[in-house]
Each structure stands twice: as structure tokens, then as C-alpha cells.
Coordinates of C-alpha atoms in Angstrom, one line a residue:
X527 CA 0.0 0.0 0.0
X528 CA 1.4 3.3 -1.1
X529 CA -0.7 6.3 0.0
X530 CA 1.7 8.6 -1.2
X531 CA 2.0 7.2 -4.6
X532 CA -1.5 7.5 -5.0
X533 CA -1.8 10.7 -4.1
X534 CA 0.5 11.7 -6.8
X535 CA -1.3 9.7 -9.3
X536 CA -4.3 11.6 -8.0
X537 CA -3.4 14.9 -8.2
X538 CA -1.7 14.7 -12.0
X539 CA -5.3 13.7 -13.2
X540 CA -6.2 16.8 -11.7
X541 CA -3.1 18.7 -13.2
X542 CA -4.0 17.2 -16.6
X543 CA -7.3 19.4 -16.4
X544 CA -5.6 22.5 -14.9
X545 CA -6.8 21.5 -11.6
X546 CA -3.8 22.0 -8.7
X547 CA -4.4 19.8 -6.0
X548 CA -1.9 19.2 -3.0
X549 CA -0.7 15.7 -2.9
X550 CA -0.1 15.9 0.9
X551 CA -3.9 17.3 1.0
X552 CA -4.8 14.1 -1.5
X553 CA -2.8 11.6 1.0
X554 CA -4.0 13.0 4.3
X555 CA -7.9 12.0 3.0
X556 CA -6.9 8.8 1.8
X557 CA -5.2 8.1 4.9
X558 CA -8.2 8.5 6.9
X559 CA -10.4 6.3 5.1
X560 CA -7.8 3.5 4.8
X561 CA -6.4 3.8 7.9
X562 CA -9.5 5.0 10.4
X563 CA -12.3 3.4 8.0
X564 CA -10.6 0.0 6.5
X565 CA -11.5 1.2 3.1
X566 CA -9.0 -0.9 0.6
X567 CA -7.0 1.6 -1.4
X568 CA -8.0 1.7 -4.9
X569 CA -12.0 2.5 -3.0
X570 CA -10.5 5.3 -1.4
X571 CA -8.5 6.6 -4.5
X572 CA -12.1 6.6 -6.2
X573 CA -13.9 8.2 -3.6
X574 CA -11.0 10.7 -2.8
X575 CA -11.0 11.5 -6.8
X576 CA -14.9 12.4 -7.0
X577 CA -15.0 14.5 -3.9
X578 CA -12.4 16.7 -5.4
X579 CA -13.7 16.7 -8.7
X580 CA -17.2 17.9 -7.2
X581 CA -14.9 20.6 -5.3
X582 CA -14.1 22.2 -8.3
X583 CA -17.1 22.2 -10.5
X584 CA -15.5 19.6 -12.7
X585 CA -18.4 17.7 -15.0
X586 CA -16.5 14.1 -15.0
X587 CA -14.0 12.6 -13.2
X588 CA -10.5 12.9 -14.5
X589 CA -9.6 9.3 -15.7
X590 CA -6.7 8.6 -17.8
X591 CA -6.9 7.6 -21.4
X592 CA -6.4 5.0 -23.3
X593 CA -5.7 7.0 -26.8
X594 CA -2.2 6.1 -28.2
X595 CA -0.2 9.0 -27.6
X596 CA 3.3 9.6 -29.9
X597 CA 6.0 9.7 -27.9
X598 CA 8.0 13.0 -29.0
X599 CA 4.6 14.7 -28.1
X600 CA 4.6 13.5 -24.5
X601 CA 4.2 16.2 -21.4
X602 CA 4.9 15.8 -17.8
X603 CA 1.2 15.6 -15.9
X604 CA 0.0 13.4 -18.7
X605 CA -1.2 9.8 -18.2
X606 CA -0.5 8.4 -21.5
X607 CA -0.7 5.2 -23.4
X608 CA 2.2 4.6 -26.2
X609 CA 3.6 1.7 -28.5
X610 CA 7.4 1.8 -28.8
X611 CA 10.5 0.0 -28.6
X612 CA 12.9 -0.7 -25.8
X613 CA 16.4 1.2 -27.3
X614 CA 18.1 1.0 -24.0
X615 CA 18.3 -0.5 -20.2
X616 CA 20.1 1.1 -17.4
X617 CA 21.5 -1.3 -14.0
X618 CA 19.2 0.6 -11.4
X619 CA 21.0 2.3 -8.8
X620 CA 18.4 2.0 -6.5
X621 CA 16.7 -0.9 -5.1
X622 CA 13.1 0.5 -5.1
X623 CA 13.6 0.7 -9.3
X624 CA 12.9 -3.1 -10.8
X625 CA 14.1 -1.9 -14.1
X626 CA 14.9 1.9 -16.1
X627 CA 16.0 2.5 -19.6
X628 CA 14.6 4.3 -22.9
X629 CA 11.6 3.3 -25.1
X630 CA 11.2 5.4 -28.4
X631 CA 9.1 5.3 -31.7
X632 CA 9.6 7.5 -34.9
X633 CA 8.5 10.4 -33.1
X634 CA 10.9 11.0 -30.2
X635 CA 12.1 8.9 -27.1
X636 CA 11.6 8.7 -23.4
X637 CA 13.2 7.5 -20.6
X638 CA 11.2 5.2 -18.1
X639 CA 11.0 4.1 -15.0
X640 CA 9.6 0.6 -13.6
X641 CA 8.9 0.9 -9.6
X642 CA 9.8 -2.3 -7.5
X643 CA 6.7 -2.1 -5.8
X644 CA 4.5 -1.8 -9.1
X645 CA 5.4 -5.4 -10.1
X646 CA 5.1 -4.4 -14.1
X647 CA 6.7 -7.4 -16.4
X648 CA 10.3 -6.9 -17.2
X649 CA 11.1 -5.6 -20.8
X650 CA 13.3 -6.7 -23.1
X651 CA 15.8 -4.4 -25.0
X652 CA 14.8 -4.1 -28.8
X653 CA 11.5 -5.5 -28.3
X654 CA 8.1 -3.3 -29.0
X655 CA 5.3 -3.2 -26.2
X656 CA 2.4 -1.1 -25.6
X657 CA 2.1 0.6 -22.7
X658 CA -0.9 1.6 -21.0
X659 CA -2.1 3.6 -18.3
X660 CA 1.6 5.2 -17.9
X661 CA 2.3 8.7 -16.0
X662 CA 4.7 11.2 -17.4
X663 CA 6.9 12.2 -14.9
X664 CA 10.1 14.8 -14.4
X665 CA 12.7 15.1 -12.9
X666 CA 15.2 18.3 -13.2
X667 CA 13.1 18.9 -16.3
X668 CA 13.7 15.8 -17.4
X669 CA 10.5 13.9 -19.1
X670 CA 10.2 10.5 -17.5
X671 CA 7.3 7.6 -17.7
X672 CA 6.8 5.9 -15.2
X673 CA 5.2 2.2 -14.8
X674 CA 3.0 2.4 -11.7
X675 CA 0.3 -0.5 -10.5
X676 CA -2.2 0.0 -12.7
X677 CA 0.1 0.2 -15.8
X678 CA -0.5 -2.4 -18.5
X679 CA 2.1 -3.8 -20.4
X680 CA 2.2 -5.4 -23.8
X681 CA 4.6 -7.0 -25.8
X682 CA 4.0 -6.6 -29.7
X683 CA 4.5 -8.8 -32.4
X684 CA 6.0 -6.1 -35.0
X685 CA 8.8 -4.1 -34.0
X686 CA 7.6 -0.3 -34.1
X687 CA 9.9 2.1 -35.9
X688 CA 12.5 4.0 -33.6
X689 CA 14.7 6.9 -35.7
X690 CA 16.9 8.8 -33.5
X691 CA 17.3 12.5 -34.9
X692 CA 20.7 13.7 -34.6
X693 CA 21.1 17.0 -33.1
X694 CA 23.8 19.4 -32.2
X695 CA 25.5 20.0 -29.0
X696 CA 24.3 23.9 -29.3
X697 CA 20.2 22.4 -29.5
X698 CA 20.2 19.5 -26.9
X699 CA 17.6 20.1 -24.3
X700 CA 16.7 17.8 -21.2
X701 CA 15.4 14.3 -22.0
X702 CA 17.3 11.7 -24.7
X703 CA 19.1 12.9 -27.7
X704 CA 21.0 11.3 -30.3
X705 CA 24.2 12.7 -31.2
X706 CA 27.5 13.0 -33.0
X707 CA 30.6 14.2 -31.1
X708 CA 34.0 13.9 -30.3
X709 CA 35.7 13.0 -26.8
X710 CA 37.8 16.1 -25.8
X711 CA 38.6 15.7 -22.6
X712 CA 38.7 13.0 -20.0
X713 CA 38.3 14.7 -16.3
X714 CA 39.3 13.0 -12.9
X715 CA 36.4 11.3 -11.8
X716 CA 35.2 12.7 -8.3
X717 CA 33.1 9.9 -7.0
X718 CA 33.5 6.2 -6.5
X719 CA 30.6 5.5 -8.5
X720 CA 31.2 7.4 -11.7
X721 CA 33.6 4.9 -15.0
X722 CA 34.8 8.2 -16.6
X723 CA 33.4 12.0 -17.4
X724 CA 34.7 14.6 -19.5
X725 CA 34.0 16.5 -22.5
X726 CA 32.6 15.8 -25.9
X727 CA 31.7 18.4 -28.8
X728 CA 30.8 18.9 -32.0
X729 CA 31.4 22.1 -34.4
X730 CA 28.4 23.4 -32.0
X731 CA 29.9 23.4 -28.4
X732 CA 31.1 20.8 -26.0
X733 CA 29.0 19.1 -23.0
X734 CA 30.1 17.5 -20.4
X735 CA 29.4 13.5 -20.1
X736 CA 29.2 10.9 -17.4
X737 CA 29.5 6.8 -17.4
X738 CA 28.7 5.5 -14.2
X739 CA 30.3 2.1 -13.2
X740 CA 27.8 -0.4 -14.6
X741 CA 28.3 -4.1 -16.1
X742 CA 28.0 -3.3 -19.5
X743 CA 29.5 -0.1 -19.4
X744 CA 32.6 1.0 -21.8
X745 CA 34.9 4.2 -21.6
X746 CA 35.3 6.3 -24.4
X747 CA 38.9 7.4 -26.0
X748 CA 40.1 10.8 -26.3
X749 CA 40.4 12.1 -29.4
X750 CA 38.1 9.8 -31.1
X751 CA 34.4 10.7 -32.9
X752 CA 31.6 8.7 -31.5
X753 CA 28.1 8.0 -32.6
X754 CA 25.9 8.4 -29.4
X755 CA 21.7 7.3 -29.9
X756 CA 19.7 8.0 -27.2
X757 CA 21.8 9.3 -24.4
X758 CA 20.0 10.5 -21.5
X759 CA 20.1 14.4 -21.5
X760 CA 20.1 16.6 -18.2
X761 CA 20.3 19.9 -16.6
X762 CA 21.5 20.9 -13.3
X763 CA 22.5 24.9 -12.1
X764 CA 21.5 25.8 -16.1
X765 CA 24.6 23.2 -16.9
X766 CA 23.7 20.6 -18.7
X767 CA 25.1 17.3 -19.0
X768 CA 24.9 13.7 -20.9
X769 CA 24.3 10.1 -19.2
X770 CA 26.0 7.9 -21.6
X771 CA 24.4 4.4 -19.4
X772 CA 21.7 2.9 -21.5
X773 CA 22.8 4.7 -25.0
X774 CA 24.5 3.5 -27.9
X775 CA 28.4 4.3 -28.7
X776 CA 29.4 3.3 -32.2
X777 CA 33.0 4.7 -32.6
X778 CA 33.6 6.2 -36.3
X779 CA 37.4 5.4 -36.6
X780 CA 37.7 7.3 -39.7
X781 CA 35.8 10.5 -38.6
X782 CA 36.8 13.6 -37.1
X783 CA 35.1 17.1 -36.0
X784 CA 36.6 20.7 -35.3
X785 CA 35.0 20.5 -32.4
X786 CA 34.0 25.0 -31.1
X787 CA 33.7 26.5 -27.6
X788 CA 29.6 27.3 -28.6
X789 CA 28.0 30.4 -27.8
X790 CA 28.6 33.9 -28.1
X791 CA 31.8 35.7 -27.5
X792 CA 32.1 38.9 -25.0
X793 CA 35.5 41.5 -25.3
X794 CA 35.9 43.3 -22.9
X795 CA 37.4 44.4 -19.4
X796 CA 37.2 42.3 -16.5
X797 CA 36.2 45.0 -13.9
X798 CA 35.4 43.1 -10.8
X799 CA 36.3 40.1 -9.1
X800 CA 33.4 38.7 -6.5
X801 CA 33.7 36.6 -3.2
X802 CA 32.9 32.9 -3.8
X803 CA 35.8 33.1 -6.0
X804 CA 39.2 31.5 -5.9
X805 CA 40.0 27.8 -4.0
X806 CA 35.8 26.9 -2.9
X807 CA 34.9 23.6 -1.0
X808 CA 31.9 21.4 -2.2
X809 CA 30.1 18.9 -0.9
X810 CA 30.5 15.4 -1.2
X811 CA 26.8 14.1 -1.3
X812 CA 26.0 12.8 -4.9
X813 CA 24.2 14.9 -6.8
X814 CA 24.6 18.0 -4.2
X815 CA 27.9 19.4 -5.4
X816 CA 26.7 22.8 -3.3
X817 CA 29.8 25.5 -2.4
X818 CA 30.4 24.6 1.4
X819 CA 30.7 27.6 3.7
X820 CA 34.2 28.4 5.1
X821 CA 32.9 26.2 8.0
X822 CA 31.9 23.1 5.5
X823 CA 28.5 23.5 6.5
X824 CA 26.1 22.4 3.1
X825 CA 22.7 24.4 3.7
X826 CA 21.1 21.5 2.9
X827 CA 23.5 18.5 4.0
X828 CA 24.8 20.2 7.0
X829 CA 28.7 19.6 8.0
X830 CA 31.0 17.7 5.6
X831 CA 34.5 16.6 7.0
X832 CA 35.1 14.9 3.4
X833 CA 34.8 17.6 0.9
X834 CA 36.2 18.3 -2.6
X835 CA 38.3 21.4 -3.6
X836 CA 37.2 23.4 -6.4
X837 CA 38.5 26.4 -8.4
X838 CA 36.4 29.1 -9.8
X839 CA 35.7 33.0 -10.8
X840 CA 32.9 34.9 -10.4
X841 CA 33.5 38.5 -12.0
X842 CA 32.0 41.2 -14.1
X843 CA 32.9 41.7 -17.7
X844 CA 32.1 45.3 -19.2
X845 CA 32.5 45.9 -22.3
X846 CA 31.7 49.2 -23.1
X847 CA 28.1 49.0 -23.5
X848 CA 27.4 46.6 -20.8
X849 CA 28.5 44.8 -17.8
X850 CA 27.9 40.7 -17.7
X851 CA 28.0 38.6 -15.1
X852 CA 30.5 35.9 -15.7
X853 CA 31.7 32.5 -14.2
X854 CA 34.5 30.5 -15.1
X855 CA 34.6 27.1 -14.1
X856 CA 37.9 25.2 -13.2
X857 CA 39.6 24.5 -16.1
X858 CA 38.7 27.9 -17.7
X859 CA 40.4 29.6 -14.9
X860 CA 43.3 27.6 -15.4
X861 CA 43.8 27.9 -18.7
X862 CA 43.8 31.9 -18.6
X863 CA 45.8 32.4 -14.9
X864 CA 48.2 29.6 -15.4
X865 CA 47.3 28.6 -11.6
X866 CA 46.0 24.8 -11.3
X867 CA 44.1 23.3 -8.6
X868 CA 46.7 21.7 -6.9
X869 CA 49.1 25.0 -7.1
X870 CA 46.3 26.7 -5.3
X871 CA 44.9 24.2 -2.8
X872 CA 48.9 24.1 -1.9
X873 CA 48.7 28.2 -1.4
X874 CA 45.5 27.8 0.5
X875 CA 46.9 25.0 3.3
X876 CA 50.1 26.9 3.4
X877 CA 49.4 30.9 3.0
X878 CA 48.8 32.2 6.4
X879 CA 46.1 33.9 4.5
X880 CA 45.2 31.1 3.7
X881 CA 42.0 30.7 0.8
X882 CA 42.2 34.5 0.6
X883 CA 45.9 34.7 -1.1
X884 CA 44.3 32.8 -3.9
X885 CA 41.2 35.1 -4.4
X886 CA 44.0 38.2 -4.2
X887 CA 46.1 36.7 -6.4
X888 CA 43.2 35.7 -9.0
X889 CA 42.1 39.4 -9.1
X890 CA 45.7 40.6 -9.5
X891 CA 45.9 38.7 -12.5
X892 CA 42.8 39.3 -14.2
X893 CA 41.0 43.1 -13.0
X894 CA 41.7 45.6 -15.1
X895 CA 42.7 43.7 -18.1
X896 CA 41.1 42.9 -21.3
X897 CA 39.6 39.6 -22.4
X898 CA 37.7 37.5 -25.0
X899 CA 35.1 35.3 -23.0
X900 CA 33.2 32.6 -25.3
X901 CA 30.1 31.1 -23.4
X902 CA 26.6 30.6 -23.4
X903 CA 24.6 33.1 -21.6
X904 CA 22.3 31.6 -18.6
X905 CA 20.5 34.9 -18.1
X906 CA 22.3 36.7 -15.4
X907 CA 25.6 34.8 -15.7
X908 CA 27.5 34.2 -18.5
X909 CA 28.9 30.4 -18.5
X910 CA 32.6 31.0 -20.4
X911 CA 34.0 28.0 -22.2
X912 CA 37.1 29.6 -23.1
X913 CA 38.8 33.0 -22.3
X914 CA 41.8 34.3 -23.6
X915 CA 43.6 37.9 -22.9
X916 CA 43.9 40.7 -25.7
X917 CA 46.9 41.6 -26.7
X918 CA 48.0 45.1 -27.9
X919 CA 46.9 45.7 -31.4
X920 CA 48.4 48.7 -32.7
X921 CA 46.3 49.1 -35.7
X922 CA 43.2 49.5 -32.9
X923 CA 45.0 51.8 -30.9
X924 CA 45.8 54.2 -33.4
X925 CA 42.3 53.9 -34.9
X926 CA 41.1 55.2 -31.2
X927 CA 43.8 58.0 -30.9
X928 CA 42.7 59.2 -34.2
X929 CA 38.8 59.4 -33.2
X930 CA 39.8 61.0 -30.3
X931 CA 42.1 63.7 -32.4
X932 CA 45.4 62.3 -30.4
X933 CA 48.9 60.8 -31.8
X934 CA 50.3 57.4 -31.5
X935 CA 53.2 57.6 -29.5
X936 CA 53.8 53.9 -28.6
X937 CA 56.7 52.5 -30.3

């Protein structure tokens, strides 16, 4: 019995007729007439489901349907029934998950989940099923379906047809995506579960990608263009980021791609250097990866003794017409300052100024100077990819003194 599950299903029926409706509110009702009256659950879910209707003036009860939906058309808050084909399965990393991977048809793909407790038949990878009575999900803006009690599942006797459309790096958005790019950099991998991460790209812009430690899972080579079908696609802090368990690598040995930063480019003056910048601690937790106060206290995970070191700017570029947030991650920052990680967790543990001789030293070297920053822009904050300093043109510089009526005197 799963009160809380039911709630949820409850209250997307609602949300599928632009009806909010609490799920705590739906579970505290159900409680009391499975708990304090012995009603059995699916009762109570009806009863529960035409009080609210008649609540809200609605004619009919929400019910879900059973018209075949098309896949690339599905919305979280829907209850949908589809016929596709199984394109990828994904080890579970939880134990409450019997079974997770990607169904798709011509249309689009989706990435699914199949709850222990709903007891829904296994699938089979490359085989077509019809699903019933399914509820679209998300998570981080991600699309899911998931297989709940009262989902029927079918196996087909024709396969149904599953294209992957290729996109670029610059157009991926959360959910699955098909993709050709080239691995550009393999990073240190940070926690105990994760294969390998890095960065792949295409003429577009790179993204970064994670393989966690499965069975069947493979590392990519630097260097070398892949193939990638129905990788899953997320976004976390406006970042976003590729899954590769569950999709299909097909190396091209012959290929290659000019792989590009992506996004627009920014010249100007960097004109301020914020706090939160320099050496930062994160926490550990999986999937937190918050900035740790100078007391390694995580606002939502509290204290962390066994925290990671990061490197990082947060500054202002103006450039003459405007001033942009910006934020260089890591390897951006070493690139353009020359000062790795290690170099400045050393300063940090050794300065008697500790993390602060590292922010000082940071703004030193960049305020006041003039830079190119490539990156996409986030809204507030401009996310650069690549920065690289401008170097004295002379050509420019006499071009300015002349508009201003002066003479070159710079040798």
C-alpha cells in the first residue's frame, strides 16, 4: 500500500485538467479512510477523486486515457498510453527501481522508469510493447514515464519504428538525444561510482558526459568521434550534461570534428572580481555538489568533514556597452591564470592567508585587463568555455587616438 504514490497519481489527473491539487492534502484524506475506516485503497482513490472533482465544479471525473499518444509529443502531468521500442536498459542504482532504460518510436524517445513495488513485467531491450495507463513524470526537467500499479504492459508482435534524430550539442535540451561528437577531454572522476566524465563536442559546443560504473558499461577514448543514440540528456544549475548508461556508442574510426567552444563571445574588461571566487569547498553528497561555507557547512546537507576542492571566478565583464556577469569554471580559470588546482589548494593549506591569497592573487591577474570570454549566456551569468587575454593591437589603438584627435606615440 502506497498512500503517497496515489496521491500523486491523483493529483496529475487533476493537473492534466488545470486543476492544482496538494498531494499531501490528497494523501492525508486517503489516509483516513484507509487507515481510520478500512476502506481498501483503490476505493479510497475513487472516492477521494470524486470528492475533489465535485470541489471544483468539474463535470467528469479525470480518468486517464487509453488513446495512443506519440512519444516526441509527451508532457509531464499526462497519463498516456504509447507503443514503442525498448532502445536501452540502465542497471538501477536504487533498489526501489525493478528496471529503467529508454523506449522510443519514430516520433521521439523517453526515458522510463519501472517501480519495484508496481510489479510491471520486465522488458526486453529491442523488443516493442504497448504501454498503458503510464504517467509522465520529471525530474530536473527531465521527461520520465513511469510504470505504476495500474500500468499495462504489452509485448508486440512487430517491431515499431524508432529513428533517433541527430542533433547538435548547441540544440540539446533535457530528455534523450542522439548525437554525434568527439571526446575532448577526459576529467578525474570525483566519485567512487562514476567509470569516466569529460567533455565531448561537436562544431556546435562541448557538453560535459558521465558513465557510471555499470556491467556493461565501456569508456570512451580521447580524441576519437563517437556515434551516441539515445543518451540521456540533463540539466543541473542551467549546466547541462549527458548520461552515456543505456545509450549506444558506435565509434567512427575514420571520422573527425573541429570540435567550437559554442555560444557567443564577449570582449571586454574584467572589472570586478566577487567573493565565492578562488579555491571553494563542495560537498560530497551525490548529486549536491553545493559551495560549502568556510565552515563546510552544506545548507542542505549540513557539515562535511570529506569535501572536494574546487577552483572558480565569479567576476564582471564590461564591455563598453554593458556589464555581464560571468563565471569560469575550473579549467577555464586555469587555462587563462596559469594557476592549477593543486598549485592553489597548496597556497591555501600553506598561505597564512590562507583561501584568501588565492582570491587576491586571482584578481591581480585578471581586474583591469582585457579579455575575449566565449560562453553561453544563462540569463544573469555568462557560463565561459574559453577566455583568452587581448593583446595590444596597434592598428586598434591608433584607430582610437585618431577618433579621439590624439597621436600614437607607442613605439
Amino acid at each position: 500500500m502506497d498512500l503517497s504514490e496515489a496521491s500523486k497519481r491523483i493529483s496529475q489527473k487533476f493537473a492534466s485538467q488545470s486543476v492544482e491539487v496538494d498531494p499531501a492534502f490528497i494523501e492525508k484524506k486517503l489516509r483516513t479512510l484507509v487507515e481510520e475506516f478500512g476502506v481498501n485503497l483503490a476505493e479510497a482513490e475513487k472516492t477521494v477523486t470524486e470528492n475533489i472533482a465535485k470541489e471544483h465544479g468539474l463535470e467528469s471525473v479525470p480518468r486517464q486515457t487509453s488513446e495512443q499518444r506519440e512519444i516526441g509529443s509527451l508532457l509531464p502531468g499526462e497519463w498516456a498510453t504509447v507503443e514503442g521500442k525498448i532502445v536501452g536498459l540502465a542497471k538501477p542504482f536504487s533498489p526501489s527501481i525493478s528496471q529503467t532504460g529508454i523506449i522510443a518510436d519514430a516520433t521521439g524517445a523517453i526515458q522510463f522508469t519501472a517501480w519495484a513495488r508496481a510489479n510491471a513485467p520486465l522488458v526486453e531491450e529491442g523488443q516493442s510493447y504497448r504501454i498503458e495507463s503510464a504517467v509522465v513524470d520529471d525530474y530536473r526537467g527531465v521527461p520520465k514515464l513511469n510504470f505504476h500499479a495500474g500500468t499495462t504492459i504489452t509485448l508486440l508482435e512487430e517491431n515499431v519504428a524508432a529513428l533517433p534524430q541527430v542533433v547538435k550539442v548547441s540544440d540539446l535540451r533535457p530528455g534523450v538525444a542522439s548525437m554525434r561528437v568527439k571526446m575532448v577531454q577526459e576529467w578525474e572522476a570525483r566519485h567512487e561510482r562514476i567509470l569516466q566524465t569529460g567533455l565531448v563536442g561537436d562544431e556546435s559546443g562541448t557538453v560535459k558526459f558521465t558513465i557510471w560504473k555499470d556491467d556493461d558499461a565501456t569508456e570512451l577514448e580521447v580524441g576519437k568521434v563517437y556515434n551516441i543514440f539515445y543518451a540521456s540528456v540533463s540539466e543541473f544549475q542551467g549546466r547541462l550534461d549527458i548520461t552515456l548508461n543505456g545509450a549506444r556508442c558506435f565509434p567512427d574510426e575514420e571520422g573527425d570534428i573541429e570540435v567550437g567552444v559554442g555560444g557567443a563571445q564577449y570582449r571586454g574588461a574584467i572589472v570586478s572580481i566577487g567573493p565565492g571566487s578562488g579555491v571553494i569547498k563542495r560537498c560530497p553528497v551525490e548529486g549536491c555538489n553545493r559551495v560549502l561555507s568556510r565552515m563546510n557547512y552544506c545548507p542542505v546537507h549540513e557539515m562535511q568533514s570529506d569535501f572536494r576542492y574546487d577552483l572558480r571566478i565569479k567576476g564582471v565583464l564590461d564591455d563598453g556597452e554593458k556589464a555581464h556577469n560571468i563565471l569560469m569554471q575550473r579549467e577555464v580559470v586555469e587555462a587563462v591564470t596559469g594557476l592549477s588546482l593543486d598549485d592553489a589548494i597548496e597556497i591555501a593549506q600553506n598561505s597564512p592567508m590562507g583561501m584568501d591569497d588565492v582570491f587576491y592573487r586571482l584578481r591581480d591577474t585578471m581586474v583591469g585587463r582585457y579579455f575575449i570570454c566565449a560562453g553561453n549566456d544563462l540569463g544573469d551569468t555568462i557560463l565561459v568555455k574559453e577566455c583568452s587575454p587581448i593583446t595590444y593591437d596597434r592598428d586598434r589603438h591608433a584607430e582610437l587616438l585618431n577618433r579621439l584627435g590624439g597621436e600614437d606615440n607607442v613605439e
